[in-house]
Every structure is written in C-alpha cells, then in structure tokens.
C-alpha positions as CSV (number, residue, x, y, z in Angstrom):
1,S,217.8,90.3,65.8
2,S,221.4,89.3,65.2
3,G,222.4,92.1,67.6
4,I,220.2,90.6,70.3
5,N,221.6,87.1,69.7
6,A,225.2,88.4,70.1
7,E,224.4,90.7,73.1
8,Y,222.5,88.1,75.0
9,G,224.8,85.3,73.8
10,D,227.6,86.9,75.8
11,M,225.3,87.1,78.8
12,M,224.2,83.4,78.4
13,Q,227.9,82.3,78.3
14,N,229.4,84.5,80.9
15,C,226.8,84.9,83.7
16,K,226.1,82.3,86.3
17,D,223.1,83.9,88.0
18,I,221.0,86.9,87.1
19,H,218.6,88.4,89.6
20,G,217.1,91.0,87.3
21,V,216.9,91.9,83.7
22,N,215.1,94.7,81.7
23,F,214.3,93.6,78.2
24,W,212.0,96.6,77.7
25,R,211.5,97.4,74.0
26,Q,214.0,94.7,72.9
27,R,212.5,93.5,69.7
28,G,213.4,89.9,68.7
29,I,213.8,88.8,72.3
30,G,211.6,85.8,71.5
31,Q,214.6,84.2,69.7
32,I,216.6,83.9,72.9
33,F,213.9,84.0,75.6
34,P,213.1,80.3,76.0
35,E,216.8,79.5,76.5
36,F,217.3,82.5,78.7
37,V,214.4,81.8,81.1
38,K,215.3,78.1,81.4
39,K,218.9,79.1,82.5
40,F,218.3,82.2,84.6
41,G,214.6,81.8,85.6
42,P,215.3,80.1,89.0
43,T,217.3,83.1,90.3
44,L,215.2,85.9,88.6
45,K,213.5,88.4,91.0
46,Y,213.0,91.2,88.5
47,L,211.9,90.9,84.9
48,D,210.6,93.6,82.5
49,L,209.2,92.3,79.2
50,G,207.3,95.5,78.4
51,W,206.9,96.3,74.7
52,T,209.1,93.5,73.6
53,G,206.8,92.2,70.8
54,L,206.9,88.7,72.1
55,H,203.8,87.9,70.1
56,Q,205.9,88.4,67.0
57,S,208.4,85.6,68.0
58,P,209.9,83.3,65.3
59,S,208.0,80.3,64.1
60,N,210.3,77.9,66.0
61,W,208.9,79.2,69.3
62,D,205.5,78.2,70.5
63,P,203.9,81.3,72.1
64,K,200.9,79.2,73.4
65,N,203.3,77.8,76.0
66,F,204.8,81.2,76.9
67,W,203.0,81.6,80.3
68,S,203.8,78.0,81.4
69,L,207.5,78.5,80.4
70,L,207.8,81.8,82.1
71,L,206.0,81.1,85.3
72,G,207.2,77.5,85.7
73,S,210.8,78.7,85.3
74,C,210.8,81.8,87.6
75,P,209.6,80.8,91.1
76,Q,211.4,83.7,92.8
77,L,209.9,86.6,90.8
78,E,208.9,89.6,92.8
79,Y,208.5,92.1,90.0
80,L,207.2,91.3,86.5
81,A,206.3,93.9,83.9
82,L,204.2,92.7,80.9
83,T,203.3,96.1,79.5
84,S,201.7,95.7,76.1
85,V,203.2,92.3,75.4
86,N,200.1,91.7,73.2
87,M,199.7,88.1,74.3
88,R,196.4,86.9,75.6
89,M,196.2,85.6,79.1
90,D,193.2,83.6,80.3
91,D,192.1,82.8,83.9
92,E,194.2,79.7,84.1
93,D,197.3,81.7,83.1
94,I,196.7,84.4,85.6
95,A,195.9,81.9,88.4
96,N,199.2,80.3,87.7
97,F,201.0,83.4,88.8
98,A,199.9,82.7,92.3
99,K,200.7,79.0,91.9
100,Y,204.2,79.3,90.5
101,C,205.2,82.8,91.6
102,P,203.7,83.4,95.1
103,N,206.4,86.0,96.0
104,L,205.2,88.5,93.4
105,E,205.0,92.0,94.8
106,Q,204.4,93.9,91.6
107,L,202.7,92.9,88.4
108,D,202.2,95.1,85.4
109,L,199.4,93.9,83.1
110,L,198.9,97.2,81.4
111,G,197.0,96.5,78.1
112,V,197.0,92.7,78.7
113,R,193.5,91.1,78.1
114,G,191.7,87.8,78.2
115,F,191.3,87.1,81.9
116,S,188.2,87.7,84.0
117,D,187.4,88.7,87.6
118,T,187.8,85.1,88.7
119,G,191.4,85.0,87.5
120,L,192.1,88.3,89.3
121,H,190.7,86.9,92.5
122,S,192.9,83.8,92.2
123,L,195.9,86.0,91.6
124,L,195.4,88.4,94.5
125,S,194.3,85.7,97.0
126,G,197.3,83.6,96.1
127,C,200.0,86.3,95.9
128,K,199.9,87.5,99.6
129,N,202.9,89.8,99.0
130,M,201.3,91.7,96.1
131,K,201.7,95.4,96.7
132,F,201.0,96.8,93.3
133,L,198.9,95.6,90.3
134,D,198.5,97.6,87.1
135,L,195.4,96.7,85.2
136,S,195.3,99.9,83.0
137,Y,193.9,99.8,79.5
138,G,192.6,96.2,79.8
139,K,189.1,95.0,79.9
140,T,188.7,95.0,83.7
141,S,185.7,97.2,84.7
142,V,185.9,100.1,87.1
143,D,183.5,98.3,89.4
144,T,185.6,95.2,89.5
145,V,188.7,97.2,90.4
146,A,186.8,98.9,93.2
147,Q,185.7,95.5,94.5
148,L,189.2,94.0,94.3
149,Q,190.7,97.0,96.1
150,E,188.2,96.6,98.9
151,M,188.8,92.8,99.2
152,Y,192.6,93.1,98.9
153,P,193.6,96.4,100.6
154,H,197.3,95.3,100.9
155,C,197.6,95.8,97.1
156,D,197.4,99.1,95.3
157,I,195.5,98.5,92.1
158,K,196.2,101.0,89.3
159,H,193.5,101.2,86.6
160,V,193.3,103.7,83.9
161,P,190.1,102.6,82.2
162,T,189.5,102.4,78.5
163,I,187.4,105.1,77.0
164,L,184.3,103.0,77.1
165,N,184.7,102.3,80.9
166,A,185.5,106.0,81.5
167,N,182.3,106.9,79.7
168,K,180.4,104.5,82.0
169,V,181.8,106.1,85.1
170,V,180.8,109.6,83.8
171,R,177.3,108.3,83.0
172,R,176.9,106.7,86.4
173,N,178.1,109.9,88.1
174,R,175.4,111.8,86.2
175,G,172.7,109.5,87.3
176,L,172.3,107.9,83.9
177,D,172.3,104.2,83.0
178,P,176.0,103.3,82.6
179,D,175.4,100.4,80.3
180,E,173.4,102.4,77.8
181,L,175.9,103.1,75.1
182,E,176.2,106.4,73.4
183,T,178.8,107.7,71.1
184,E,179.7,110.7,73.2
185,V,179.2,112.0,76.7
186,E,178.0,115.5,77.0
187,P,180.5,117.8,78.9
188,I,179.5,119.0,82.3
189,Q,178.1,122.6,82.1
C-alpha cells in the first residue's frame, strides 16, 4: 500500500488532467481513490477498476458512498470496468449510471450483483450511447438478457451465465421445466 501511495502521489502532484487510467489489480487503491476521483473525475473518459479489491478499503473510507462518489465525480466516462469489484450495486446505483454518466459506451459489470431487471432497463434506456454491457457471472437471467438485447439492439450484451442459469437453459432446450432444480443435467446422448 505504501507503493501505491508513492506511485499515485506523484500522479496526483504532477498531472493536471487525466483522461484514462487502468487500476486493474492494484490492491490498496481504496486509500487514494476518493482523492483521485475528486481531482481527476471531471476529465476521466476511461477507468478500469477491475479486481482492485475496493471492498477491502481502509476503515477511513466509507464504501457505502462509493457509487455516489464515483458517478457524481466522473460525468465524462465512456468506459468503466468494474470486473469483480465485489461491491454490491442496487437498482438506484445502476440507474445513477444513466443519470450521472450518460456518455457511457462500455460498462463491465462482470460478477457484480445486487441489481434487478428494473435497474438494467434504467441503465440502458438512459445511456443512449451504450454499445457494450458485460453482465457475465452475475445474477441476471438468460431470459432477461434476451429481453434486454431485443429492447436495446444498439448495445451488445455479453452474458456468461452462472452454472445454475446454464442448467436452466439446457433443461429448457430439452423440453424440461427450467425452474425445477436438479443437482446435475444429464449429458446429451
């Protein structure tokens, strides 16, 4: 964490504007993130926070305000990767993407959970420039993704379902009740 403070301390002192930054897999980023996003958020267009462990931020940082801080500070965002940030996001949070970051073109929510179909509709109806949305490994159903893709054809929605959802698709394709749980799906003969 002291390395992160030194490395990004230089950036904080010596850079006036930053349009893109990749924090991918930078552990301990929560220590400098609030100050960073307040200073550079207005000019950011690209931000990758994938696998950063933000949920493990220090006690002096309040993660419940993370989404408000991020979205309220970065109105120009066009690309945002939140791959496995392990922070819950509810419908209000996801709707705020459209409210505060209407220029989003690509959003990676791989493994992010906590929002419903309603939140996704708010996101896609508000972010008119959205070209790519990754919902893989979350709780979004295969049926919901199909409906969203039909309603918002301007956006390519990637979705690698969880094992449970994949089993439901296999069961439906075999003419079985997709909601009847079983421990294992028989292989096709």
